[in-house]
Short mmCIF file of C-alpha atoms in Angstrom, two decimals:
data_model
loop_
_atom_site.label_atom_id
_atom_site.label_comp_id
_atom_site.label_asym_id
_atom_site.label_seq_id
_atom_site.Cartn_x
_atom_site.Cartn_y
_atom_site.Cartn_z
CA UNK A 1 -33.89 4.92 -13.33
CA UNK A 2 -32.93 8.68 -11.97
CA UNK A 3 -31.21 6.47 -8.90
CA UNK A 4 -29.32 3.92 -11.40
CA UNK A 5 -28.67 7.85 -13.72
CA UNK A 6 -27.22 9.19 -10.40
CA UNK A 7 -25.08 6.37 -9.07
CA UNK A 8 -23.45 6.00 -12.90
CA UNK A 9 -22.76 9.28 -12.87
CA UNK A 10 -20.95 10.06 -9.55
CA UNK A 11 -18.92 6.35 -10.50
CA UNK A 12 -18.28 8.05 -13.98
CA UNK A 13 -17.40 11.39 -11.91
CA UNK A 14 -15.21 9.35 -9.38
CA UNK A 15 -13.30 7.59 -11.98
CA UNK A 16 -12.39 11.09 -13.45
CA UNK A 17 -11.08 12.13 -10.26
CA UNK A 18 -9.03 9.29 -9.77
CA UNK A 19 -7.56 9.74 -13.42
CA UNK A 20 -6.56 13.47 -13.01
CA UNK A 21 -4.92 12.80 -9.59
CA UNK A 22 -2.85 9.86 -11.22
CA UNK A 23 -2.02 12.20 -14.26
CA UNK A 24 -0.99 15.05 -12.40
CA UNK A 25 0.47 13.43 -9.05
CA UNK A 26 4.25 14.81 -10.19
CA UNK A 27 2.82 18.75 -10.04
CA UNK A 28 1.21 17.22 -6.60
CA UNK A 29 4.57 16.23 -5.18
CA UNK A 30 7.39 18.39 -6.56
CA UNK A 31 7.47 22.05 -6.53
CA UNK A 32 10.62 23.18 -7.90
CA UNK A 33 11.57 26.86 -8.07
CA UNK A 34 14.47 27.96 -10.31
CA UNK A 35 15.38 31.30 -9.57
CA UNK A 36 18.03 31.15 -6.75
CA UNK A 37 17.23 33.10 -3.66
CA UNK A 38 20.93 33.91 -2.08
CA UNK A 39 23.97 31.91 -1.62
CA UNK A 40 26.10 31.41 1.74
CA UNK A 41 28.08 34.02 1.01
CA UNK A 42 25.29 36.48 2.19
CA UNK A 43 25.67 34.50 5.61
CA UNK A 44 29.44 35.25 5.55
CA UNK A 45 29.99 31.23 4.67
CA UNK A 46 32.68 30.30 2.35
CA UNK A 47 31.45 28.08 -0.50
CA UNK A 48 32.15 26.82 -4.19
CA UNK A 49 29.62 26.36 -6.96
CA UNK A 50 29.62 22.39 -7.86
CA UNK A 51 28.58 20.67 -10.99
CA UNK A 52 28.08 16.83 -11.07
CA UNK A 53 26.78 14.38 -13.53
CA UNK A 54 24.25 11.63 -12.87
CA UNK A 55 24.62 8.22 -13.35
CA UNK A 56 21.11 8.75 -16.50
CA UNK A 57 24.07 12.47 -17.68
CA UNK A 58 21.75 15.03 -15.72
CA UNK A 59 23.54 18.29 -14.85
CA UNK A 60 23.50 18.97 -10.93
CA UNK A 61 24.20 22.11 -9.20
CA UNK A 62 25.59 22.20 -5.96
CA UNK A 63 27.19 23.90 -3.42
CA UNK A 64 29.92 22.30 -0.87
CA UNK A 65 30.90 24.35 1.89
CA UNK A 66 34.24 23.37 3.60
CA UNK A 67 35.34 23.67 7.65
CA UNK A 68 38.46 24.11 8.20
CA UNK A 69 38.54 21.66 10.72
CA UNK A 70 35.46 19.64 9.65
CA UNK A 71 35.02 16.34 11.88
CA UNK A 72 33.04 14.80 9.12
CA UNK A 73 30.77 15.71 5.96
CA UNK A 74 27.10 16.31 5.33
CA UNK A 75 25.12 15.48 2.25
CA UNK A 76 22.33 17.43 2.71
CA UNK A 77 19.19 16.05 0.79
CA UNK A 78 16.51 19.38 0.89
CA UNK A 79 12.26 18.52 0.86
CA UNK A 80 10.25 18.88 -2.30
CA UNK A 81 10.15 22.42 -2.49
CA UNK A 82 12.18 25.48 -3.91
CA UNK A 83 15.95 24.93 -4.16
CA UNK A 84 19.49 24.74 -2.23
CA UNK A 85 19.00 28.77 -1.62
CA UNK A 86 16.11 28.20 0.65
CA UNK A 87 18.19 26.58 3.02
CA UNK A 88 20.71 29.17 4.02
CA UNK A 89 19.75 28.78 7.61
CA UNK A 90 20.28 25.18 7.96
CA UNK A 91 23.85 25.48 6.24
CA UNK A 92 24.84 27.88 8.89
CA UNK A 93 23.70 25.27 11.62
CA UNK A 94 25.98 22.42 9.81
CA UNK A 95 28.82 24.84 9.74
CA UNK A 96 28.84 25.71 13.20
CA UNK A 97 28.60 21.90 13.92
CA UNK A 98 31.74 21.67 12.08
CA UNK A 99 30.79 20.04 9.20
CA UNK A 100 31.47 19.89 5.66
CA UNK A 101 28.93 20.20 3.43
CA UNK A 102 27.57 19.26 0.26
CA UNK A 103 23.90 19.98 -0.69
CA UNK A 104 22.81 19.38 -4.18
CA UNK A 105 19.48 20.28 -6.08
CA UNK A 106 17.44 17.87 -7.50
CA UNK A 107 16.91 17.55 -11.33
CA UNK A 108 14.51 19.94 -12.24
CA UNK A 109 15.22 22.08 -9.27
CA UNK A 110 17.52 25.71 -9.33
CA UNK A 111 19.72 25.44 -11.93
CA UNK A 112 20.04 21.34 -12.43
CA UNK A 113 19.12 19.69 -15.61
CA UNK A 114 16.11 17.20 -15.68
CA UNK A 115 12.56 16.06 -14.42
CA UNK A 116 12.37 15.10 -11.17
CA UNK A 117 10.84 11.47 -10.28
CA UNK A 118 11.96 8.80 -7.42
CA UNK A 119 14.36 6.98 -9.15
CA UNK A 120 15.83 10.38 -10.22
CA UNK A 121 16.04 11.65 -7.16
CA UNK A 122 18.25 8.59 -5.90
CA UNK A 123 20.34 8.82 -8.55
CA UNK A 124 20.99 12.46 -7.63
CA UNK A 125 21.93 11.85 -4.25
CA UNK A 126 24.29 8.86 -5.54
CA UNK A 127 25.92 12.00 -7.41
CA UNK A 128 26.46 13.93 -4.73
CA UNK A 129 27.85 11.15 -2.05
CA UNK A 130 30.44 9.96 -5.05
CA UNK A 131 31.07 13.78 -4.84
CA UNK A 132 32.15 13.94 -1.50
CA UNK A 133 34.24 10.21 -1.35
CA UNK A 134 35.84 10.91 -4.54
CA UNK A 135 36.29 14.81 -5.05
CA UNK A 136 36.53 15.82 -0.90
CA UNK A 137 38.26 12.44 -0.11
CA UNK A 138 35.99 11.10 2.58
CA UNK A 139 35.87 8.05 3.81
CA UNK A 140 32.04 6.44 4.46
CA UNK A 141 32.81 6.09 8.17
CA UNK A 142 33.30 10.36 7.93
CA UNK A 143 29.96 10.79 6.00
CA UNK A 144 26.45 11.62 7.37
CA UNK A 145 23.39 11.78 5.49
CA UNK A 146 20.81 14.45 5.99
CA UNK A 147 17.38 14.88 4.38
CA UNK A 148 14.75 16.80 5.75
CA UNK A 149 10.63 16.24 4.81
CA UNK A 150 10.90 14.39 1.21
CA UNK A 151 14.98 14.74 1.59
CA UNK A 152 14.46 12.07 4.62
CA UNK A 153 13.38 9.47 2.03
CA UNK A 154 15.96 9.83 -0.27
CA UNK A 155 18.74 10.07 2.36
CA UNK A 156 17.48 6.52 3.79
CA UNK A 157 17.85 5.05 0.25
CA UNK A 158 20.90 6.43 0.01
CA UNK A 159 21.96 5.15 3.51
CA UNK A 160 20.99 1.20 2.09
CA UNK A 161 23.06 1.70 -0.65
CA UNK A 162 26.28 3.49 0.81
CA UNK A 163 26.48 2.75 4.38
CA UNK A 164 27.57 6.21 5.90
CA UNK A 165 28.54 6.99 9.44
CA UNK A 166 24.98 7.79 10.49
CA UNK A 167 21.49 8.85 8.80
CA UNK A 168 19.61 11.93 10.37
CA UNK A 169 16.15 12.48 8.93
CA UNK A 170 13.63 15.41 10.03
CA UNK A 171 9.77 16.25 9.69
CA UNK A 172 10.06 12.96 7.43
CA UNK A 173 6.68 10.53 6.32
CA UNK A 174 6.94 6.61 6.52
CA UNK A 175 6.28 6.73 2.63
CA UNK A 176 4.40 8.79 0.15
CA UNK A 177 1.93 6.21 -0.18
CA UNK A 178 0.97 6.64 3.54
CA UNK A 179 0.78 10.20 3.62
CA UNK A 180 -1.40 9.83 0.14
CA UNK A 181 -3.65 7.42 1.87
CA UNK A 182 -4.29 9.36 4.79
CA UNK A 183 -4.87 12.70 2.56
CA UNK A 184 -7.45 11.30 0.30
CA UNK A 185 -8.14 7.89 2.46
CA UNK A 186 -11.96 7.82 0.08
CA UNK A 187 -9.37 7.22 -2.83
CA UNK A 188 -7.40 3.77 -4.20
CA UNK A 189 -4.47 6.36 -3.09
CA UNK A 190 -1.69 3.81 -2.31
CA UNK A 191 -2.40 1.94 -5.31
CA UNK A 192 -2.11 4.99 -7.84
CA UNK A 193 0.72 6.75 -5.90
CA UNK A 194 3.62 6.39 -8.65
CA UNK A 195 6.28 7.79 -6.40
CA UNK A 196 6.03 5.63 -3.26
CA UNK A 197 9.58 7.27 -1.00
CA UNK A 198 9.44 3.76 1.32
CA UNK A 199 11.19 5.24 4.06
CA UNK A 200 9.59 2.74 6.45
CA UNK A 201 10.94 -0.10 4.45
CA UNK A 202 14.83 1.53 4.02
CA UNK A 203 14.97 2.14 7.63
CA UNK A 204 14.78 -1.07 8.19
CA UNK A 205 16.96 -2.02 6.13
CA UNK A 206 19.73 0.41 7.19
CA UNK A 207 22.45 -1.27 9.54
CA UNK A 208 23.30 1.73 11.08
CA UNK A 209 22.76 4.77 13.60
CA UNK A 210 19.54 6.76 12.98
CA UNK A 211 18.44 10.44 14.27
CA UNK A 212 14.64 10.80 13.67
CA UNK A 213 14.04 14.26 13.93
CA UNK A 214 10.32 15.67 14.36
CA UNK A 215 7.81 17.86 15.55
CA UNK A 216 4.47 16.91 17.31
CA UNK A 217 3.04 20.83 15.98
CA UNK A 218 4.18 19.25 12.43
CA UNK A 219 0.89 20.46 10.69
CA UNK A 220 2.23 18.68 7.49
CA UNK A 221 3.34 15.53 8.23
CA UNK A 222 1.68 14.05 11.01
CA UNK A 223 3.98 13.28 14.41
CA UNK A 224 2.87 9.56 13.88
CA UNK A 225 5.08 8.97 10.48
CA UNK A 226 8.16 9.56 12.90
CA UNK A 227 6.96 7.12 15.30
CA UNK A 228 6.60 4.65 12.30
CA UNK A 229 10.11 5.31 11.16
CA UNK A 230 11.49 4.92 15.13
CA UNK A 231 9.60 1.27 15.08
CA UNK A 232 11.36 0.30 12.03
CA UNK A 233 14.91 1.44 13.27
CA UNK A 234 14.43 -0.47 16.33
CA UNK A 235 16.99 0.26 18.65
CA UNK A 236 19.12 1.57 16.01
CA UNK A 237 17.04 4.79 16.02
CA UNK A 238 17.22 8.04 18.41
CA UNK A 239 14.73 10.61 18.89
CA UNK A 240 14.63 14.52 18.34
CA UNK A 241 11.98 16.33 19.11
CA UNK A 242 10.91 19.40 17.59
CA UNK A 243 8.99 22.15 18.45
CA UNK A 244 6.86 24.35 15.78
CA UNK A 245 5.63 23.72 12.31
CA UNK A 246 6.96 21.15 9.68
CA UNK A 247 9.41 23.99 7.66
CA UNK A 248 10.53 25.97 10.76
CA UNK A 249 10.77 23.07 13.70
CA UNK A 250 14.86 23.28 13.50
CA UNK A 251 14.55 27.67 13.65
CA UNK A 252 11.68 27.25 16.75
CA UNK A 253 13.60 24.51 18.67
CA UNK A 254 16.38 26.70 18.29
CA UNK A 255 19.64 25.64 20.89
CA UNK A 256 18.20 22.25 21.51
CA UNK A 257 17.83 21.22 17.87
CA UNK A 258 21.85 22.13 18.13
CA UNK A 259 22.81 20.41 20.93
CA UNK A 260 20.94 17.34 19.69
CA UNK A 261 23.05 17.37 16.74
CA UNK A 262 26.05 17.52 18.29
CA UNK A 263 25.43 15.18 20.51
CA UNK A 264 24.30 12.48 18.16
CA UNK A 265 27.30 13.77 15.44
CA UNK A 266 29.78 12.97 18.47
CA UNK A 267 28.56 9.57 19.22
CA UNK A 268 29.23 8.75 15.25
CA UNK A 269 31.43 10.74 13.96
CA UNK A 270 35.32 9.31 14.51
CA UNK A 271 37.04 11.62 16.73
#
């Protein structure tokens, strides 16, 4: 009886568990911060404050940041935390490249309108690439997409949907329902995960040229989600390696994460 007490209980405890995780799972993923940090301008980079509407009428903010001799543009599609001002670096790295470009907050992140989810957050980028082909005047065949941890997953949707140029995803997992899995693997994990980010499955299903971008340090997402991603690409996909931890791999790496960039942005990029 104590036994058959016991067993209910830790089934009635489990069940609880499971519950909460599935309730809260949004707070789990996103972590939006809505103060800005800084703007380019700090890094002596010329940009303008951009508003675009959604597809669902959220309110974006954005920034685009022009070259005045730009060989192509970047969407830039951020990871799951903070907001476009934590990424000041990075924009300075794209700039140098010679690129123009765009990088948008989420709904619910900075200043943007909205609750973030998955199909929100594909929406969003959908804003900001009809930005950059309508507004800038790019052509697809100019137009690289560029996500970085969660960013990678929504750049490879967007990348089915638009075709750009190229696709160049860093410190990226083969889905949020692997990564859930493998955090909590004594939980139904893939079944409750709400969000699922396929990027495994999108891609495959992208036509075109792929940078996968990682670090084997990454003590976030494991090394082996890139390797999953490079399998699905086939021989459609490249490799960059990365040295140092999932949110500073591109500062460690330093030159060589530049020089990768280039070279892969000059074998896809129209000259």
């Amino acid at each position: 009886m104590a036994l058959g007490t016991l067993l209910a209980g830790l089934l009635f405890g489990g069940l609880l568990l499971t519950g909460w995780l599935y309730l809260i799972q949004d707070r789990l993923l996103y972590f939006p911060i809505s103060d800005l940090a800084g703007d380019p301008g700090q890094l002596g980079l010329e940009f303008e404050d951009v508003w675009l509407t959604t597809a669902d009428g959220e309110r974006l903010h954005a920034w685009y940041l022009p070259h005045p001799q730009a060989r192509g543009a970047l969407l830039f599609l951020h990871g799951n935390a903070g907001n476009i001002s934590h990424r000041l670096d990075s924009l300075a790295i794209f700039h140098r490249l010679g690129l123009a470009t765009l990088i948008i907050d989420y709904r619910g992140y900075g200043k943007s309108s909205g609750t973030p989810s998955e199909h929100g957050t594909y929406l969003d980028a959908d804003a900001g690439w009809q930005h950059l082909v309508t507004a800038r005047g790019f052509s697809p065949r100019q137009i690289v997409l560029f996500g970085r941890s969660l960013g990678g997953a929504i750049a490879a949707h967007a990348a089915v949907e638009h075709r750009p140029a190229a696709l160049i995803i860093e410190s990226t997992m083969s889905s949020v329902a692997d990564f859930a899995a493998e955090l909590y693997p004594w939980l139904p994990a893939r079944q409750l995960t709400r969000h699922v980010y396929p990027a495994v499955d999108t891609v495959a299903a992208y036509p075109g040229p792929l940078l996968v971008a990682h670090s084997p340090d990454d003590e976030i997402v494991p090394y082996h989600h890139a390797a999953r991603l490079l399998a699905a690409a086939g021989d459609r996909g490249q490799q960059l390696n990365l040295r140092g931890g999932h949110n500073d791999g591109f500062l460690v790496t330093g030159e060589a994460y530049v020089a990768g960039l280039d070279t892969f942005l000059t074998d896809v990029l129209p000259q």
